[in-house]
Amino acid sequence: MSMSSHPAPRSRAMLSSALCTLLLAACGPQGTEAPPAEAPAPEAPEQGTVLHELKLSNTRSVRFIESAPGEVFVAESGHMDLDAAHLREAMKTDSTHGQELADVYLALVPGATHEDVPAALVAAQGRVAMARHLQEREAARSEGRAAANAPLAEGPSALNTERGPFAASLNDTWDWVGDKQWFTSNFCATTATQGRTCITDYWYGSYSGAKDNTVYFRAVGLAAGFDSTAYFYTQYKSCGFWPWDGCEWKVNYSTTLQARHYMMVTWDTGPRSRWAGIDQSSDRVYLSTIWSTSSSTPPPAQEPCTVYARAHATTCYNLDGTISSISNTLCGDACAGTYATASQWATQALGTQTCLGAYAGCCLYYVDQNFNRCGG
């Protein structure tokens, strides 16, 4: 097993700068609440500082990434077919849950001792502790904002396999039923106090709605087809320090997945509202999210995904009141147990892209089940 890592901070000045950045982030940007919009395509394959990387095989690696001071997560990537045995074993224990960074590292490196833990991970654990304290304070303040923030749409896009391309490849003969069962059994199992979203066999785009104040959050994306890449991303909500400050959604990780490759990212750093998505693919994509909150009460049962709806933007307005060029180009999809709920969630999904209503900078809209067009 070969190992490589980025260097630890070189001076006390750098640590001081990071802590200052963390404290400034707690004050947050001024402005109004903005729900998660679909993340733009990344300029680079992924963001953040790699604190340490473990090369576990030619196709499988685990990285410890810090996307902001104290915002550290574990990202595992690999090939779904070649690394299946390792994944099955890892899913039995979910070894990162409740563990410090050093414990996660030791679990991945047999025979290593605490003296072998990279200095970068030891230093980062202190920033995690400080960030967790600030996140707990932010979570307490955000409870007062909850009534003003309607739940976001959740589930797969309404486009299904019947609308996908017919490539002459392994896609034509692959056991997709078994593939979906494999993904579900390995990545969608939960404990009594965890919630989940598990989406399989959808074309073009899938997304998991915002989960408020999660203390544990794991997202797995898979570019399941043999002929197409996919864009996998996660976001978190950052709110201002004062009650009258607004919130914004920030992309803290994104990457382009090659065909038949997965990415699994895990956070266990304190209460934070999170969102995950996989998109920009012309082939099948799978997505699972598992989360738990500070409550020990089991989460409510998930509403079945049986009815789809699409919200279409019609006339959109620029800030000066003129007609915008994005008119009739935006839409939002959702599914739920009833058409009424699916319509509500589809409208909320459209609202993540633009404000809705006959106002400057906003769009008019309607809801139906016409998935052959996007927009009015």
PDB file of C-alpha atoms in Angstrom, residues 95-330:
ATOM      1  CA  SER A  95     -16.461   2.840  10.127  1.00  0.00           C
ATOM      2  CA  THR A  96     -16.385   6.652   9.831  1.00  0.00           C
ATOM      3  CA  HIS A  97     -19.547   7.251  11.883  1.00  0.00           C
ATOM      4  CA  GLY A  98     -18.677   8.896  15.205  1.00  0.00           C
ATOM      5  CA  GLN A  99     -14.935   8.560  14.630  1.00  0.00           C
ATOM      6  CA  GLU A 100     -12.203  11.174  14.753  1.00  0.00           C
ATOM      7  CA  LEU A 101      -9.968  11.560  11.709  1.00  0.00           C
ATOM      8  CA  ALA A 102      -7.164   9.598  13.346  1.00  0.00           C
ATOM      9  CA  ASP A 103      -9.500   6.666  14.043  1.00  0.00           C
ATOM     10  CA  VAL A 104     -10.677   6.607  10.426  1.00  0.00           C
ATOM     11  CA  TYR A 105      -7.066   6.602   9.233  1.00  0.00           C
ATOM     12  CA  LEU A 106      -6.079   3.748  11.574  1.00  0.00           C
ATOM     13  CA  ALA A 107      -9.045   1.675  10.405  1.00  0.00           C
ATOM     14  CA  LEU A 108      -7.840   2.003   6.815  1.00  0.00           C
ATOM     15  CA  VAL A 109      -4.155   1.227   7.512  1.00  0.00           C
ATOM     16  CA  PRO A 110      -3.750  -2.163   9.225  1.00  0.00           C
ATOM     17  CA  GLY A 111      -0.896  -2.201  11.723  1.00  0.00           C
ATOM     18  CA  ALA A 112      -0.563   1.582  11.957  1.00  0.00           C
ATOM     19  CA  THR A 113      -0.330   3.255  15.380  1.00  0.00           C
ATOM     20  CA  HIS A 114      -1.313   6.705  16.595  1.00  0.00           C
ATOM     21  CA  GLU A 115       2.272   7.823  16.029  1.00  0.00           C
ATOM     22  CA  ASP A 116       1.802   7.062  12.323  1.00  0.00           C
ATOM     23  CA  VAL A 117      -1.232   9.337  11.916  1.00  0.00           C
ATOM     24  CA  PRO A 118      -0.265  12.203   9.566  1.00  0.00           C
ATOM     25  CA  ALA A 119       0.290  15.530  11.302  1.00  0.00           C
ATOM     26  CA  ALA A 120      -2.139  17.207   8.890  1.00  0.00           C
ATOM     27  CA  LEU A 121      -4.998  15.061  10.212  1.00  0.00           C
ATOM     28  CA  VAL A 122      -4.063  15.726  13.840  1.00  0.00           C
ATOM     29  CA  ALA A 123      -4.022  19.480  13.231  1.00  0.00           C
ATOM     30  CA  ALA A 124      -7.287  19.337  11.291  1.00  0.00           C
ATOM     31  CA  GLN A 125      -9.068  17.597  14.178  1.00  0.00           C
ATOM     32  CA  GLY A 126      -8.619  20.725  16.292  1.00  0.00           C
ATOM     33  CA  ARG A 127     -10.233  22.841  13.572  1.00  0.00           C
ATOM     34  CA  VAL A 128     -13.064  20.296  13.339  1.00  0.00           C
ATOM     35  CA  ALA A 129     -13.743  20.686  17.062  1.00  0.00           C
ATOM     36  CA  MET A 130     -13.923  24.463  16.771  1.00  0.00           C
ATOM     37  CA  ALA A 131     -16.129  24.268  13.669  1.00  0.00           C
ATOM     38  CA  ARG A 132     -18.464  21.824  15.409  1.00  0.00           C
ATOM     39  CA  HIS A 133     -18.912  24.285  18.264  1.00  0.00           C
ATOM     40  CA  LEU A 134     -19.810  27.087  15.850  1.00  0.00           C
ATOM     41  CA  GLN A 135     -22.126  24.799  13.873  1.00  0.00           C
ATOM     42  CA  GLU A 136     -24.027  23.876  17.033  1.00  0.00           C
ATOM     43  CA  ARG A 137     -24.598  27.549  17.735  1.00  0.00           C
ATOM     44  CA  GLU A 138     -25.675  28.118  14.125  1.00  0.00           C
ATOM     45  CA  ALA A 139     -28.056  25.141  14.290  1.00  0.00           C
ATOM     46  CA  ALA A 140     -29.733  26.579  17.366  1.00  0.00           C
ATOM     47  CA  ARG A 141     -30.255  29.909  15.601  1.00  0.00           C
ATOM     48  CA  SER A 142     -31.520  28.273  12.399  1.00  0.00           C
ATOM     49  CA  GLU A 143     -34.431  26.664  14.233  1.00  0.00           C
ATOM     50  CA  GLY A 144     -36.025  30.080  14.338  1.00  0.00           C
ATOM     51  CA  ARG A 145     -35.709  30.350  10.555  1.00  0.00           C
ATOM     52  CA  ALA A 146     -37.195  26.914   9.849  1.00  0.00           C
ATOM     53  CA  ALA A 147     -40.771  28.137   9.504  1.00  0.00           C
ATOM     54  CA  ALA A 148     -39.760  30.446   6.663  1.00  0.00           C
ATOM     55  CA  ASN A 149     -37.874  27.740   4.755  1.00  0.00           C
ATOM     56  CA  ALA A 150     -40.203  25.297   3.016  1.00  0.00           C
ATOM     57  CA  PRO A 151     -38.819  21.779   2.434  1.00  0.00           C
ATOM     58  CA  LEU A 152     -37.083  21.370  -0.895  1.00  0.00           C
ATOM     59  CA  ALA A 153     -37.959  18.910  -3.605  1.00  0.00           C
ATOM     60  CA  GLU A 154     -36.459  15.496  -3.162  1.00  0.00           C
ATOM     61  CA  GLY A 155     -36.116  12.430  -5.357  1.00  0.00           C
ATOM     62  CA  PRO A 156     -35.116  11.593  -8.911  1.00  0.00           C
ATOM     63  CA  SER A 157     -35.754  13.593 -12.015  1.00  0.00           C
ATOM     64  CA  ALA A 158     -38.811  12.353 -13.867  1.00  0.00           C
ATOM     65  CA  LEU A 159     -36.843  11.201 -16.903  1.00  0.00           C
ATOM     66  CA  ASN A 160     -36.580   7.420 -16.970  1.00  0.00           C
ATOM     67  CA  THR A 161     -34.773   4.704 -18.875  1.00  0.00           C
ATOM     68  CA  GLU A 162     -37.240   4.723 -21.757  1.00  0.00           C
ATOM     69  CA  ARG A 163     -35.899   8.137 -22.771  1.00  0.00           C
ATOM     70  CA  GLY A 164     -32.235   7.228 -22.649  1.00  0.00           C
ATOM     71  CA  PRO A 165     -29.885   6.598 -25.575  1.00  0.00           C
ATOM     72  CA  PHE A 166     -29.464   3.142 -27.042  1.00  0.00           C
ATOM     73  CA  ALA A 167     -25.717   2.724 -27.205  1.00  0.00           C
ATOM     74  CA  ALA A 168     -24.167  -0.408 -28.655  1.00  0.00           C
ATOM     75  CA  SER A 169     -22.201  -1.438 -25.577  1.00  0.00           C
ATOM     76  CA  LEU A 170     -22.419  -3.467 -22.389  1.00  0.00           C
ATOM     77  CA  ASN A 171     -25.430  -1.290 -21.560  1.00  0.00           C
ATOM     78  CA  ASP A 172     -27.487  -3.504 -23.870  1.00  0.00           C
ATOM     79  CA  THR A 173     -26.744  -6.761 -22.054  1.00  0.00           C
ATOM     80  CA  TRP A 174     -25.846  -5.725 -18.501  1.00  0.00           C
ATOM     81  CA  ASP A 175     -27.957  -7.013 -15.612  1.00  0.00           C
ATOM     82  CA  TRP A 176     -29.371  -3.653 -14.532  1.00  0.00           C
ATOM     83  CA  VAL A 177     -31.851  -5.217 -12.099  1.00  0.00           C
ATOM     84  CA  GLY A 178     -28.993  -6.903 -10.247  1.00  0.00           C
ATOM     85  CA  ASP A 179     -26.932  -3.723 -10.458  1.00  0.00           C
ATOM     86  CA  LYS A 180     -29.648  -1.677  -8.759  1.00  0.00           C
ATOM     87  CA  GLN A 181     -30.093  -4.322  -6.069  1.00  0.00           C
ATOM     88  CA  TRP A 182     -26.341  -4.332  -5.443  1.00  0.00           C
ATOM     89  CA  PHE A 183     -26.264  -0.541  -5.061  1.00  0.00           C
ATOM     90  CA  THR A 184     -29.306  -0.519  -2.779  1.00  0.00           C
ATOM     91  CA  SER A 185     -27.998  -3.266  -0.503  1.00  0.00           C
ATOM     92  CA  ASN A 186     -24.551  -1.703  -0.163  1.00  0.00           C
ATOM     93  CA  PHE A 187     -25.344   1.998   0.060  1.00  0.00           C
ATOM     94  CA  CYS A 188     -28.949   2.427   1.178  1.00  0.00           C
ATOM     95  CA  ALA A 189     -29.161   0.436   4.437  1.00  0.00           C
ATOM     96  CA  THR A 190     -29.844   2.538   7.544  1.00  0.00           C
ATOM     97  CA  THR A 191     -30.047   2.180  11.296  1.00  0.00           C
ATOM     98  CA  ALA A 192     -33.194   2.932  13.306  1.00  0.00           C
ATOM     99  CA  THR A 193     -32.235   6.591  13.786  1.00  0.00           C
ATOM    100  CA  GLN A 194     -31.116   7.372  10.232  1.00  0.00           C
ATOM    101  CA  GLY A 195     -33.039   8.674   7.248  1.00  0.00           C
ATOM    102  CA  ARG A 196     -32.216   7.924   3.631  1.00  0.00           C
ATOM    103  CA  THR A 197     -32.838   8.727  -0.004  1.00  0.00           C
ATOM    104  CA  CYS A 198     -31.995   5.979  -2.497  1.00  0.00           C
ATOM    105  CA  ILE A 199     -32.405   6.644  -6.226  1.00  0.00           C
ATOM    106  CA  THR A 200     -31.443   4.113  -8.917  1.00  0.00           C
ATOM    107  CA  ASP A 201     -31.673   3.722 -12.679  1.00  0.00           C
ATOM    108  CA  TYR A 202     -32.484   7.298 -13.657  1.00  0.00           C
ATOM    109  CA  TRP A 203     -31.156   9.179 -16.661  1.00  0.00           C
ATOM    110  CA  TYR A 204     -29.697  12.687 -16.750  1.00  0.00           C
ATOM    111  CA  GLY A 205     -30.153  13.892 -13.171  1.00  0.00           C
ATOM    112  CA  SER A 206     -30.935  12.889  -9.591  1.00  0.00           C
ATOM    113  CA  TYR A 207     -30.920  14.923  -6.413  1.00  0.00           C
ATOM    114  CA  SER A 208     -31.453  14.596  -2.683  1.00  0.00           C
ATOM    115  CA  GLY A 209     -33.269  17.426  -0.919  1.00  0.00           C
ATOM    116  CA  ALA A 210     -31.803  19.458   1.906  1.00  0.00           C
ATOM    117  CA  LYS A 211     -31.524  17.677   5.238  1.00  0.00           C
ATOM    118  CA  ASP A 212     -31.598  20.168   8.100  1.00  0.00           C
ATOM    119  CA  ASN A 213     -29.006  20.068  10.888  1.00  0.00           C
ATOM    120  CA  THR A 214     -27.495  16.681  10.140  1.00  0.00           C
ATOM    121  CA  VAL A 215     -24.714  15.548  12.462  1.00  0.00           C
ATOM    122  CA  TYR A 216     -23.881  12.674  10.116  1.00  0.00           C
ATOM    123  CA  PHE A 217     -24.294  12.782   6.331  1.00  0.00           C
ATOM    124  CA  ARG A 218     -23.083  10.325   3.703  1.00  0.00           C
ATOM    125  CA  ALA A 219     -23.676  10.711  -0.029  1.00  0.00           C
ATOM    126  CA  VAL A 220     -22.793   8.190  -2.737  1.00  0.00           C
ATOM    127  CA  GLY A 221     -23.003   8.904  -6.460  1.00  0.00           C
ATOM    128  CA  LEU A 222     -22.452   6.406  -9.280  1.00  0.00           C
ATOM    129  CA  ALA A 223     -22.101   6.945 -13.012  1.00  0.00           C
ATOM    130  CA  ALA A 224     -23.684   3.548 -13.595  1.00  0.00           C
ATOM    131  CA  GLY A 225     -23.560   3.302 -17.397  1.00  0.00           C
ATOM    132  CA  PHE A 226     -20.610   2.190 -19.485  1.00  0.00           C
ATOM    133  CA  ASP A 227     -20.600   5.141 -21.890  1.00  0.00           C
ATOM    134  CA  SER A 228     -21.093   8.368 -19.914  1.00  0.00           C
ATOM    135  CA  THR A 229     -19.540  10.424 -17.141  1.00  0.00           C
ATOM    136  CA  ALA A 230     -21.595  12.242 -14.489  1.00  0.00           C
ATOM    137  CA  TYR A 231     -21.163  15.332 -12.311  1.00  0.00           C
ATOM    138  CA  PHE A 232     -21.485  14.591  -8.560  1.00  0.00           C
ATOM    139  CA  TYR A 233     -21.703  17.420  -6.015  1.00  0.00           C
ATOM    140  CA  THR A 234     -22.647  18.271  -2.431  1.00  0.00           C
ATOM    141  CA  GLN A 235     -23.665  21.566  -0.819  1.00  0.00           C
ATOM    142  CA  TYR A 236     -24.126  22.925   2.692  1.00  0.00           C
ATOM    143  CA  LYS A 237     -26.057  25.875   4.110  1.00  0.00           C
ATOM    144  CA  SER A 238     -24.127  28.703   5.727  1.00  0.00           C
ATOM    145  CA  CYS A 239     -26.068  31.302   7.716  1.00  0.00           C
ATOM    146  CA  GLY A 240     -25.084  34.662   9.118  1.00  0.00           C
ATOM    147  CA  PHE A 241     -24.089  35.172  12.737  1.00  0.00           C
ATOM    148  CA  TRP A 242     -26.948  37.533  13.580  1.00  0.00           C
ATOM    149  CA  PRO A 243     -30.641  36.511  13.505  1.00  0.00           C
ATOM    150  CA  TRP A 244     -31.416  39.009  10.728  1.00  0.00           C
ATOM    151  CA  ASP A 245     -28.618  37.759   8.492  1.00  0.00           C
ATOM    152  CA  GLY A 246     -29.504  35.521   5.573  1.00  0.00           C
ATOM    153  CA  CYS A 247     -28.217  32.132   4.480  1.00  0.00           C
ATOM    154  CA  GLU A 248     -26.620  30.802   1.318  1.00  0.00           C
ATOM    155  CA  TRP A 249     -25.871  27.369  -0.107  1.00  0.00           C
ATOM    156  CA  LYS A 250     -22.236  26.628  -0.925  1.00  0.00           C
ATOM    157  CA  VAL A 251     -20.745  23.820  -2.993  1.00  0.00           C
ATOM    158  CA  ASN A 252     -18.177  22.110  -0.778  1.00  0.00           C
ATOM    159  CA  TYR A 253     -17.350  19.206  -3.052  1.00  0.00           C
ATOM    160  CA  SER A 254     -17.805  18.306  -6.710  1.00  0.00           C
ATOM    161  CA  THR A 255     -16.157  15.907  -9.104  1.00  0.00           C
ATOM    162  CA  THR A 256     -16.659  14.326 -12.516  1.00  0.00           C
ATOM    163  CA  LEU A 257     -17.209  10.570 -12.234  1.00  0.00           C
ATOM    164  CA  GLN A 258     -15.966   8.350 -15.011  1.00  0.00           C
ATOM    165  CA  ALA A 259     -18.221   5.582 -16.333  1.00  0.00           C
ATOM    166  CA  ARG A 260     -18.834   2.813 -13.745  1.00  0.00           C
ATOM    167  CA  HIS A 261     -17.046   4.795 -11.039  1.00  0.00           C
ATOM    168  CA  TYR A 262     -18.484   5.913  -7.715  1.00  0.00           C
ATOM    169  CA  MET A 263     -17.736   8.593  -5.145  1.00  0.00           C
ATOM    170  CA  MET A 264     -18.677   8.298  -1.477  1.00  0.00           C
ATOM    171  CA  VAL A 265     -18.296  11.331   0.815  1.00  0.00           C
ATOM    172  CA  THR A 266     -18.935  11.270   4.556  1.00  0.00           C
ATOM    173  CA  TRP A 267     -19.290  14.103   7.067  1.00  0.00           C
ATOM    174  CA  ASP A 268     -19.454  13.685  10.829  1.00  0.00           C
ATOM    175  CA  THR A 269     -18.494  17.177  11.945  1.00  0.00           C
ATOM    176  CA  GLY A 270     -21.550  18.599  13.671  1.00  0.00           C
ATOM    177  CA  PRO A 271     -25.031  19.889  12.785  1.00  0.00           C
ATOM    178  CA  ARG A 272     -25.179  21.244   9.243  1.00  0.00           C
ATOM    179  CA  SER A 273     -27.907  21.369   6.569  1.00  0.00           C
ATOM    180  CA  ARG A 274     -26.725  19.480   3.476  1.00  0.00           C
ATOM    181  CA  TRP A 275     -27.738  18.610  -0.090  1.00  0.00           C
ATOM    182  CA  ALA A 276     -26.381  16.165  -2.698  1.00  0.00           C
ATOM    183  CA  GLY A 277     -26.876  15.664  -6.410  1.00  0.00           C
ATOM    184  CA  ILE A 278     -25.629  13.869  -9.510  1.00  0.00           C
ATOM    185  CA  ASP A 279     -26.275  15.299 -12.957  1.00  0.00           C
ATOM    186  CA  GLN A 280     -24.989  16.077 -16.468  1.00  0.00           C
ATOM    187  CA  SER A 281     -24.988  12.479 -17.666  1.00  0.00           C
ATOM    188  CA  SER A 282     -26.563  10.876 -20.730  1.00  0.00           C
ATOM    189  CA  ASP A 283     -26.772   7.500 -19.021  1.00  0.00           C
ATOM    190  CA  ARG A 284     -27.973   5.885 -15.790  1.00  0.00           C
ATOM    191  CA  VAL A 285     -26.973   7.515 -12.494  1.00  0.00           C
ATOM    192  CA  TYR A 286     -27.508   6.256  -8.924  1.00  0.00           C
ATOM    193  CA  LEU A 287     -27.551   8.401  -5.789  1.00  0.00           C
ATOM    194  CA  SER A 288     -27.956   7.602  -2.106  1.00  0.00           C
ATOM    195  CA  THR A 289     -27.867   9.835   0.952  1.00  0.00           C
ATOM    196  CA  ILE A 290     -27.982   8.676   4.555  1.00  0.00           C
ATOM    197  CA  TRP A 291     -28.172  11.092   7.454  1.00  0.00           C
ATOM    198  CA  SER A 292     -28.904  11.403  11.153  1.00  0.00           C
ATOM    199  CA  THR A 293     -29.694  14.419  13.288  1.00  0.00           C
ATOM    200  CA  SER A 294     -29.081  15.184  16.942  1.00  0.00           C
ATOM    201  CA  SER A 295     -32.442  13.567  17.728  1.00  0.00           C
ATOM    202  CA  SER A 296     -32.494   9.884  18.655  1.00  0.00           C
ATOM    203  CA  THR A 297     -36.074   9.572  17.409  1.00  0.00           C
ATOM    204  CA  PRO A 298     -36.376   7.435  14.262  1.00  0.00           C
ATOM    205  CA  PRO A 299     -37.106   9.578  11.180  1.00  0.00           C
ATOM    206  CA  PRO A 300     -40.569   9.488   9.611  1.00  0.00           C
ATOM    207  CA  ALA A 301     -41.249   7.023   6.827  1.00  0.00           C
ATOM    208  CA  GLN A 302     -40.352   8.297   3.353  1.00  0.00           C
ATOM    209  CA  GLU A 303     -43.294   9.101   1.107  1.00  0.00           C
ATOM    210  CA  PRO A 304     -43.390   6.688  -1.870  1.00  0.00           C
ATOM    211  CA  CYS A 305     -42.210   7.989  -5.242  1.00  0.00           C
ATOM    212  CA  THR A 306     -45.179   7.025  -7.451  1.00  0.00           C
ATOM    213  CA  VAL A 307     -46.450  10.262  -9.056  1.00  0.00           C
ATOM    214  CA  TYR A 308     -44.333  12.769 -11.001  1.00  0.00           C
ATOM    215  CA  ALA A 309     -44.837  16.478 -11.701  1.00  0.00           C
ATOM    216  CA  ARG A 310     -42.882  19.161 -13.560  1.00  0.00           C
ATOM    217  CA  ALA A 311     -42.987  22.901 -12.897  1.00  0.00           C
ATOM    218  CA  HIS A 312     -42.327  25.018 -16.014  1.00  0.00           C
ATOM    219  CA  ALA A 313     -41.108  28.610 -15.971  1.00  0.00           C
ATOM    220  CA  THR A 314     -42.954  30.825 -18.455  1.00  0.00           C
ATOM    221  CA  THR A 315     -42.278  34.564 -18.635  1.00  0.00           C
ATOM    222  CA  CYS A 316     -39.222  35.677 -16.659  1.00  0.00           C
ATOM    223  CA  TYR A 317     -38.297  39.298 -15.897  1.00  0.00           C
ATOM    224  CA  ASN A 318     -35.000  41.103 -15.623  1.00  0.00           C
ATOM    225  CA  LEU A 319     -34.330  43.381 -12.660  1.00  0.00           C
ATOM    226  CA  ASP A 320     -35.362  46.378 -14.772  1.00  0.00           C
ATOM    227  CA  GLY A 321     -38.735  44.753 -15.507  1.00  0.00           C
ATOM    228  CA  THR A 322     -37.991  43.774 -19.114  1.00  0.00           C
ATOM    229  CA  ILE A 323     -38.555  40.225 -20.407  1.00  0.00           C
ATOM    230  CA  SER A 324     -35.582  37.967 -19.632  1.00  0.00           C
ATOM    231  CA  SER A 325     -33.877  35.710 -22.170  1.00  0.00           C
ATOM    232  CA  ILE A 326     -34.261  32.765 -19.767  1.00  0.00           C
ATOM    233  CA  SER A 327     -38.046  32.845 -20.242  1.00  0.00           C
ATOM    234  CA  ASN A 328     -39.503  29.406 -21.033  1.00  0.00           C
ATOM    235  CA  THR A 329     -36.184  27.615 -20.401  1.00  0.00           C
ATOM    236  CA  LEU A 330     -36.331  26.462 -16.755  1.00  0.00           C
TER     237      LEU A 330
END
